[in-house]
């Protein structure tokens, strides 16, 4: 899937698009990291420590994507929330993304013809401490970055190609909706059809960032062709 994602990014870049990719950790990486930390500190280890260690998963994903992109001949620029000044508030384990203080770091890299790869999930507090953005952190990270650089759209890649009127896991011939407003999306998310996390939808709605849901590169499209 890393190779498929890299190929998609390079294709977009070669078609004249300015490309910023925000990545999450692979699979169960975050859970595995947190469990290893708990083995060292016990079950009462602080959330601050868990958050600090958990960002290793996103960094590994960002480096893997960047390496695969550069293998295809396009230069990349990598950064994380601290690098771009993504400010988050709240408590450790439940952070909320607010704004990006240094969007020019991203836009300057784009102007230089690079694909930007960002490690999602964490930002920093006003005091400079690492702060996570919760379980929907990478999507929310992407939305806030999209707003900061005035992107035309924020594409969120997941295991389904869009929103459905009912859950396609239980209704195989469920109809996929081509267009949906934020109010509908948040209502359906609240009722259990969680294609995009409700926190991300709320932030996108507030910032006026349009979202497009896409099937992740490398996933099998065959089951969805009739939808």
PDB file of C-alpha atoms in Angstrom:
ATOM      1  CA  UNK A   1       0.000   0.000   0.000  1.00  0.00           C
ATOM      2  CA  UNK A   2       2.943   2.342   0.565  1.00  0.00           C
ATOM      3  CA  UNK A   3       4.016   1.867  -3.057  1.00  0.00           C
ATOM      4  CA  UNK A   4       0.454   2.397  -4.282  1.00  0.00           C
ATOM      5  CA  UNK A   5       0.124   5.583  -2.240  1.00  0.00           C
ATOM      6  CA  UNK A   6       3.479   6.868  -3.498  1.00  0.00           C
ATOM      7  CA  UNK A   7       2.493   6.186  -7.112  1.00  0.00           C
ATOM      8  CA  UNK A   8      -0.775   8.085  -6.631  1.00  0.00           C
ATOM      9  CA  UNK A   9       1.021  11.079  -5.124  1.00  0.00           C
ATOM     10  CA  UNK A  10       3.579  11.184  -7.908  1.00  0.00           C
ATOM     11  CA  UNK A  11       0.865  10.917 -10.553  1.00  0.00           C
ATOM     12  CA  UNK A  12      -0.982  13.876  -9.017  1.00  0.00           C
ATOM     13  CA  UNK A  13       2.278  15.840  -8.823  1.00  0.00           C
ATOM     14  CA  UNK A  14       3.128  15.081 -12.460  1.00  0.00           C
ATOM     15  CA  UNK A  15      -0.336  16.278 -13.457  1.00  0.00           C
ATOM     16  CA  UNK A  16       0.449  19.701 -12.041  1.00  0.00           C
ATOM     17  CA  UNK A  17      -1.138  19.367  -8.608  1.00  0.00           C
ATOM     18  CA  UNK A  18       0.439  20.717  -5.413  1.00  0.00           C
ATOM     19  CA  UNK A  19       0.395  17.675  -3.152  1.00  0.00           C
ATOM     20  CA  UNK A  20       0.422  17.528   0.652  1.00  0.00           C
ATOM     21  CA  UNK A  21       0.031  14.061   2.173  1.00  0.00           C
ATOM     22  CA  UNK A  22      -0.789  13.657   5.876  1.00  0.00           C
ATOM     23  CA  UNK A  23      -0.160  10.121   7.098  1.00  0.00           C
ATOM     24  CA  UNK A  24      -1.204   8.081  10.104  1.00  0.00           C
ATOM     25  CA  UNK A  25       0.568   5.117  11.657  1.00  0.00           C
ATOM     26  CA  UNK A  26       0.259   1.778   9.919  1.00  0.00           C
ATOM     27  CA  UNK A  27      -2.297  -0.730  11.129  1.00  0.00           C
ATOM     28  CA  UNK A  28      -2.020  -1.445  14.839  1.00  0.00           C
ATOM     29  CA  UNK A  29       1.343   0.307  15.233  1.00  0.00           C
ATOM     30  CA  UNK A  30       0.076   2.916  17.719  1.00  0.00           C
ATOM     31  CA  UNK A  31      -1.491   0.281  19.974  1.00  0.00           C
ATOM     32  CA  UNK A  32       1.679  -1.818  19.855  1.00  0.00           C
ATOM     33  CA  UNK A  33       3.852   1.169  20.781  1.00  0.00           C
ATOM     34  CA  UNK A  34       1.583   2.105  23.681  1.00  0.00           C
ATOM     35  CA  UNK A  35       1.591  -1.458  24.980  1.00  0.00           C
ATOM     36  CA  UNK A  36       5.397  -1.601  24.940  1.00  0.00           C
ATOM     37  CA  UNK A  37       5.533   1.670  26.884  1.00  0.00           C
ATOM     38  CA  UNK A  38       3.046   0.288  29.428  1.00  0.00           C
ATOM     39  CA  UNK A  39       5.227  -2.787  29.861  1.00  0.00           C
ATOM     40  CA  UNK A  40       7.974  -0.449  31.052  1.00  0.00           C
ATOM     41  CA  UNK A  41       5.890   1.926  33.152  1.00  0.00           C
ATOM     42  CA  UNK A  42       2.958  -0.132  34.327  1.00  0.00           C
ATOM     43  CA  UNK A  43      -0.746   0.382  33.759  1.00  0.00           C
ATOM     44  CA  UNK A  44      -0.740   3.832  35.338  1.00  0.00           C
ATOM     45  CA  UNK A  45       1.832   5.348  32.954  1.00  0.00           C
ATOM     46  CA  UNK A  46       0.841   8.934  32.141  1.00  0.00           C
ATOM     47  CA  UNK A  47      -0.957   9.853  28.930  1.00  0.00           C
ATOM     48  CA  UNK A  48       1.726  12.485  28.281  1.00  0.00           C
ATOM     49  CA  UNK A  49       4.357   9.752  28.007  1.00  0.00           C
ATOM     50  CA  UNK A  50       2.122   7.579  25.827  1.00  0.00           C
ATOM     51  CA  UNK A  51       1.421  10.496  23.483  1.00  0.00           C
ATOM     52  CA  UNK A  52       5.100  11.357  23.158  1.00  0.00           C
ATOM     53  CA  UNK A  53       5.974   7.774  22.217  1.00  0.00           C
ATOM     54  CA  UNK A  54       2.985   7.166  19.970  1.00  0.00           C
ATOM     55  CA  UNK A  55       4.074   9.736  17.383  1.00  0.00           C
ATOM     56  CA  UNK A  56       6.816   7.294  16.329  1.00  0.00           C
ATOM     57  CA  UNK A  57       4.229   5.413  14.252  1.00  0.00           C
ATOM     58  CA  UNK A  58       3.335   8.455  12.164  1.00  0.00           C
ATOM     59  CA  UNK A  59       6.983   9.368  11.679  1.00  0.00           C
ATOM     60  CA  UNK A  60       7.737   5.877  10.382  1.00  0.00           C
ATOM     61  CA  UNK A  61       4.821   6.080   7.943  1.00  0.00           C
ATOM     62  CA  UNK A  62       5.903   9.519   6.713  1.00  0.00           C
ATOM     63  CA  UNK A  63       9.472   8.350   6.147  1.00  0.00           C
ATOM     64  CA  UNK A  64       8.274   5.236   4.289  1.00  0.00           C
ATOM     65  CA  UNK A  65       5.995   7.236   1.978  1.00  0.00           C
ATOM     66  CA  UNK A  66       8.722   9.828   1.358  1.00  0.00           C
ATOM     67  CA  UNK A  67      11.264   7.130   0.537  1.00  0.00           C
ATOM     68  CA  UNK A  68       8.863   5.475  -1.915  1.00  0.00           C
ATOM     69  CA  UNK A  69       8.069   8.814  -3.586  1.00  0.00           C
ATOM     70  CA  UNK A  70      11.738   9.752  -3.979  1.00  0.00           C
ATOM     71  CA  UNK A  71      12.411   6.320  -5.473  1.00  0.00           C
ATOM     72  CA  UNK A  72       9.985   7.388  -8.207  1.00  0.00           C
ATOM     73  CA  UNK A  73      12.026  10.502  -8.883  1.00  0.00           C
ATOM     74  CA  UNK A  74      10.206  13.289  -7.019  1.00  0.00           C
ATOM     75  CA  UNK A  75      11.781  15.178  -4.117  1.00  0.00           C
ATOM     76  CA  UNK A  76       9.858  15.323  -0.837  1.00  0.00           C
ATOM     77  CA  UNK A  77       9.690  17.527   2.215  1.00  0.00           C
ATOM     78  CA  UNK A  78       8.847  15.884   5.546  1.00  0.00           C
ATOM     79  CA  UNK A  79       7.591  17.558   8.709  1.00  0.00           C
ATOM     80  CA  UNK A  80       5.420  16.972  11.757  1.00  0.00           C
ATOM     81  CA  UNK A  81       3.028  19.098  13.780  1.00  0.00           C
ATOM     82  CA  UNK A  82       5.798  20.730  15.779  1.00  0.00           C
ATOM     83  CA  UNK A  83       7.700  21.727  12.628  1.00  0.00           C
ATOM     84  CA  UNK A  84       4.731  23.534  11.090  1.00  0.00           C
ATOM     85  CA  UNK A  85       3.479  24.956  14.374  1.00  0.00           C
ATOM     86  CA  UNK A  86       0.188  23.075  14.527  1.00  0.00           C
ATOM     87  CA  UNK A  87      -1.262  24.305  17.805  1.00  0.00           C
ATOM     88  CA  UNK A  88      -3.437  21.968  19.859  1.00  0.00           C
ATOM     89  CA  UNK A  89      -5.324  22.516  23.086  1.00  0.00           C
ATOM     90  CA  UNK A  90      -7.034  20.247  25.591  1.00  0.00           C
ATOM     91  CA  UNK A  91      -5.805  17.321  27.668  1.00  0.00           C
ATOM     92  CA  UNK A  92      -3.287  14.661  26.701  1.00  0.00           C
ATOM     93  CA  UNK A  93      -5.222  11.901  24.968  1.00  0.00           C
ATOM     94  CA  UNK A  94      -7.964  14.315  23.865  1.00  0.00           C
ATOM     95  CA  UNK A  95      -6.208  17.178  22.094  1.00  0.00           C
ATOM     96  CA  UNK A  96      -7.958  19.499  19.649  1.00  0.00           C
ATOM     97  CA  UNK A  97      -6.251  20.993  16.601  1.00  0.00           C
ATOM     98  CA  UNK A  98      -6.694  24.762  16.341  1.00  0.00           C
ATOM     99  CA  UNK A  99      -4.406  26.394  13.810  1.00  0.00           C
ATOM    100  CA  UNK A 100      -1.108  26.177  11.917  1.00  0.00           C
ATOM    101  CA  UNK A 101       1.315  28.953  12.855  1.00  0.00           C
ATOM    102  CA  UNK A 102       3.879  28.338  10.100  1.00  0.00           C
ATOM    103  CA  UNK A 103       1.994  27.346   6.916  1.00  0.00           C
ATOM    104  CA  UNK A 104       4.746  28.948   4.825  1.00  0.00           C
ATOM    105  CA  UNK A 105       6.951  25.944   5.625  1.00  0.00           C
ATOM    106  CA  UNK A 106       4.502  23.860   3.603  1.00  0.00           C
ATOM    107  CA  UNK A 107       3.805  26.360   0.832  1.00  0.00           C
ATOM    108  CA  UNK A 108       7.508  27.104   0.287  1.00  0.00           C
ATOM    109  CA  UNK A 109       8.196  23.392  -0.191  1.00  0.00           C
ATOM    110  CA  UNK A 110       5.336  23.165  -2.676  1.00  0.00           C
ATOM    111  CA  UNK A 111       6.677  26.155  -4.607  1.00  0.00           C
ATOM    112  CA  UNK A 112      10.019  24.344  -4.792  1.00  0.00           C
ATOM    113  CA  UNK A 113       8.274  21.489  -6.623  1.00  0.00           C
ATOM    114  CA  UNK A 114       8.316  19.026  -3.743  1.00  0.00           C
ATOM    115  CA  UNK A 115       5.650  16.647  -2.461  1.00  0.00           C
ATOM    116  CA  UNK A 116       5.024  17.434   1.204  1.00  0.00           C
ATOM    117  CA  UNK A 117       4.607  14.467   3.566  1.00  0.00           C
ATOM    118  CA  UNK A 118       3.403  15.275   7.072  1.00  0.00           C
ATOM    119  CA  UNK A 119       3.331  12.966  10.084  1.00  0.00           C
ATOM    120  CA  UNK A 120      -0.153  13.475  11.516  1.00  0.00           C
ATOM    121  CA  UNK A 121      -1.719  12.771  14.914  1.00  0.00           C
ATOM    122  CA  UNK A 122       0.258  15.251  17.043  1.00  0.00           C
ATOM    123  CA  UNK A 123       0.667  18.998  17.338  1.00  0.00           C
ATOM    124  CA  UNK A 124       2.090  21.140  20.097  1.00  0.00           C
ATOM    125  CA  UNK A 125       0.657  23.193  22.925  1.00  0.00           C
ATOM    126  CA  UNK A 126       1.240  26.936  23.164  1.00  0.00           C
ATOM    127  CA  UNK A 127       4.151  26.028  25.475  1.00  0.00           C
ATOM    128  CA  UNK A 128       5.697  23.729  22.868  1.00  0.00           C
ATOM    129  CA  UNK A 129       4.767  20.374  24.432  1.00  0.00           C
ATOM    130  CA  UNK A 130       3.738  17.452  22.215  1.00  0.00           C
ATOM    131  CA  UNK A 131      -0.060  17.107  22.182  1.00  0.00           C
ATOM    132  CA  UNK A 132      -2.013  14.349  20.463  1.00  0.00           C
ATOM    133  CA  UNK A 133      -5.212  14.972  18.513  1.00  0.00           C
ATOM    134  CA  UNK A 134      -7.111  11.905  19.680  1.00  0.00           C
ATOM    135  CA  UNK A 135      -8.153   8.865  17.673  1.00  0.00           C
ATOM    136  CA  UNK A 136      -9.309  10.983  14.737  1.00  0.00           C
ATOM    137  CA  UNK A 137      -6.080  12.941  14.931  1.00  0.00           C
ATOM    138  CA  UNK A 138      -4.694  12.451  11.450  1.00  0.00           C
ATOM    139  CA  UNK A 139      -7.923  13.437   9.692  1.00  0.00           C
ATOM    140  CA  UNK A 140      -8.297  16.519  11.873  1.00  0.00           C
ATOM    141  CA  UNK A 141      -4.630  17.370  11.308  1.00  0.00           C
ATOM    142  CA  UNK A 142      -5.216  17.205   7.537  1.00  0.00           C
ATOM    143  CA  UNK A 143      -8.290  19.440   7.710  1.00  0.00           C
ATOM    144  CA  UNK A 144      -6.504  22.135   9.731  1.00  0.00           C
ATOM    145  CA  UNK A 145      -3.509  22.045   7.372  1.00  0.00           C
ATOM    146  CA  UNK A 146      -5.820  22.286   4.344  1.00  0.00           C
ATOM    147  CA  UNK A 147      -7.423  25.398   5.828  1.00  0.00           C
ATOM    148  CA  UNK A 148      -4.047  26.953   6.664  1.00  0.00           C
ATOM    149  CA  UNK A 149      -2.646  26.597   3.144  1.00  0.00           C
ATOM    150  CA  UNK A 150      -6.005  27.400   1.495  1.00  0.00           C
ATOM    151  CA  UNK A 151      -6.217  24.034  -0.254  1.00  0.00           C
ATOM    152  CA  UNK A 152      -9.068  23.581  -2.707  1.00  0.00           C
ATOM    153  CA  UNK A 153     -10.034  20.227  -1.164  1.00  0.00           C
ATOM    154  CA  UNK A 154      -9.037  17.808   1.584  1.00  0.00           C
ATOM    155  CA  UNK A 155      -9.131  14.206   0.388  1.00  0.00           C
ATOM    156  CA  UNK A 156      -9.452  11.586   3.127  1.00  0.00           C
ATOM    157  CA  UNK A 157      -8.479   8.066   2.073  1.00  0.00           C
ATOM    158  CA  UNK A 158     -10.064   5.198   3.979  1.00  0.00           C
ATOM    159  CA  UNK A 159     -11.322   1.624   3.536  1.00  0.00           C
ATOM    160  CA  UNK A 160     -14.532   2.665   1.769  1.00  0.00           C
ATOM    161  CA  UNK A 161     -14.935   4.972  -1.242  1.00  0.00           C
ATOM    162  CA  UNK A 162     -17.523   7.327   0.259  1.00  0.00           C
ATOM    163  CA  UNK A 163     -20.593   7.821   2.453  1.00  0.00           C
ATOM    164  CA  UNK A 164     -23.467   5.353   2.198  1.00  0.00           C
ATOM    165  CA  UNK A 165     -27.150   5.677   3.088  1.00  0.00           C
ATOM    166  CA  UNK A 166     -26.754   2.542   5.266  1.00  0.00           C
ATOM    167  CA  UNK A 167     -23.728   0.588   6.470  1.00  0.00           C
ATOM    168  CA  UNK A 168     -22.393  -1.416   3.454  1.00  0.00           C
ATOM    169  CA  UNK A 169     -20.899  -4.007   5.806  1.00  0.00           C
ATOM    170  CA  UNK A 170     -24.429  -5.172   6.564  1.00  0.00           C
ATOM    171  CA  UNK A 171     -26.236  -4.147   3.357  1.00  0.00           C
ATOM    172  CA  UNK A 172     -24.070  -5.201   0.378  1.00  0.00           C
ATOM    173  CA  UNK A 173     -26.099  -3.228  -2.175  1.00  0.00           C
ATOM    174  CA  UNK A 174     -26.136  -0.016  -0.117  1.00  0.00           C
ATOM    175  CA  UNK A 175     -26.200   3.154  -2.226  1.00  0.00           C
ATOM    176  CA  UNK A 176     -23.140   5.412  -2.119  1.00  0.00           C
ATOM    177  CA  UNK A 177     -23.941   9.125  -1.962  1.00  0.00           C
ATOM    178  CA  UNK A 178     -22.125  11.350  -4.443  1.00  0.00           C
ATOM    179  CA  UNK A 179     -22.672  14.544  -2.448  1.00  0.00           C
ATOM    180  CA  UNK A 180     -23.495  15.081   1.211  1.00  0.00           C
ATOM    181  CA  UNK A 181     -23.460  18.139   3.457  1.00  0.00           C
ATOM    182  CA  UNK A 182     -21.714  18.334   6.821  1.00  0.00           C
ATOM    183  CA  UNK A 183     -24.966  18.244   8.772  1.00  0.00           C
ATOM    184  CA  UNK A 184     -25.974  14.946   7.150  1.00  0.00           C
ATOM    185  CA  UNK A 185     -22.496  13.477   7.517  1.00  0.00           C
ATOM    186  CA  UNK A 186     -22.297  14.311  11.213  1.00  0.00           C
ATOM    187  CA  UNK A 187     -25.776  12.928  11.864  1.00  0.00           C
ATOM    188  CA  UNK A 188     -24.979   9.649  10.137  1.00  0.00           C
ATOM    189  CA  UNK A 189     -21.634   9.456  11.908  1.00  0.00           C
ATOM    190  CA  UNK A 190     -23.435   9.895  15.213  1.00  0.00           C
ATOM    191  CA  UNK A 191     -25.766   7.023  14.333  1.00  0.00           C
ATOM    192  CA  UNK A 192     -22.865   4.636  13.729  1.00  0.00           C
ATOM    193  CA  UNK A 193     -22.001   5.088  10.030  1.00  0.00           C
ATOM    194  CA  UNK A 194     -18.533   6.460  10.758  1.00  0.00           C
ATOM    195  CA  UNK A 195     -16.743   6.971   7.452  1.00  0.00           C
ATOM    196  CA  UNK A 196     -14.987  10.098   8.748  1.00  0.00           C
ATOM    197  CA  UNK A 197     -14.659  10.840  12.464  1.00  0.00           C
ATOM    198  CA  UNK A 198     -17.222  13.339  13.743  1.00  0.00           C
ATOM    199  CA  UNK A 199     -14.468  15.533  15.227  1.00  0.00           C
ATOM    200  CA  UNK A 200     -12.897  15.941  11.787  1.00  0.00           C
ATOM    201  CA  UNK A 201     -16.250  16.782  10.223  1.00  0.00           C
ATOM    202  CA  UNK A 202     -16.917  19.422  12.872  1.00  0.00           C
ATOM    203  CA  UNK A 203     -13.539  21.068  12.267  1.00  0.00           C
ATOM    204  CA  UNK A 204     -13.955  20.958   8.478  1.00  0.00           C
ATOM    205  CA  UNK A 205     -17.423  22.467   8.753  1.00  0.00           C
ATOM    206  CA  UNK A 206     -16.163  25.261  11.005  1.00  0.00           C
ATOM    207  CA  UNK A 207     -13.209  26.068   8.756  1.00  0.00           C
ATOM    208  CA  UNK A 208     -15.092  25.708   5.484  1.00  0.00           C
ATOM    209  CA  UNK A 209     -12.864  22.927   4.139  1.00  0.00           C
ATOM    210  CA  UNK A 210     -14.554  20.626   1.572  1.00  0.00           C
ATOM    211  CA  UNK A 211     -13.839  16.931   2.128  1.00  0.00           C
ATOM    212  CA  UNK A 212     -13.700  14.201  -0.490  1.00  0.00           C
ATOM    213  CA  UNK A 213     -13.715  10.592   0.745  1.00  0.00           C
ATOM    214  CA  UNK A 214     -11.683   8.188  -1.398  1.00  0.00           C
ATOM    215  CA  UNK A 215     -10.720   4.534  -1.234  1.00  0.00           C
ATOM    216  CA  UNK A 216      -7.115   4.272  -0.097  1.00  0.00           C
ATOM    217  CA  UNK A 217      -4.589   3.485  -2.874  1.00  0.00           C
ATOM    218  CA  UNK A 218      -3.886  -0.227  -3.029  1.00  0.00           C
ATOM    219  CA  UNK A 219      -7.313  -1.261  -1.685  1.00  0.00           C
ATOM    220  CA  UNK A 220      -9.474  -3.542  -3.823  1.00  0.00           C
ATOM    221  CA  UNK A 221     -11.998  -1.485  -5.809  1.00  0.00           C
ATOM    222  CA  UNK A 222     -13.893  -4.464  -7.194  1.00  0.00           C
ATOM    223  CA  UNK A 223     -16.454  -4.761  -4.335  1.00  0.00           C
ATOM    224  CA  UNK A 224     -17.475  -1.130  -4.853  1.00  0.00           C
ATOM    225  CA  UNK A 225     -17.918  -0.982  -8.611  1.00  0.00           C
ATOM    226  CA  UNK A 226     -21.698  -1.459  -8.470  1.00  0.00           C
ATOM    227  CA  UNK A 227     -22.232   1.337  -5.920  1.00  0.00           C
TER     228      UNK A 227
END
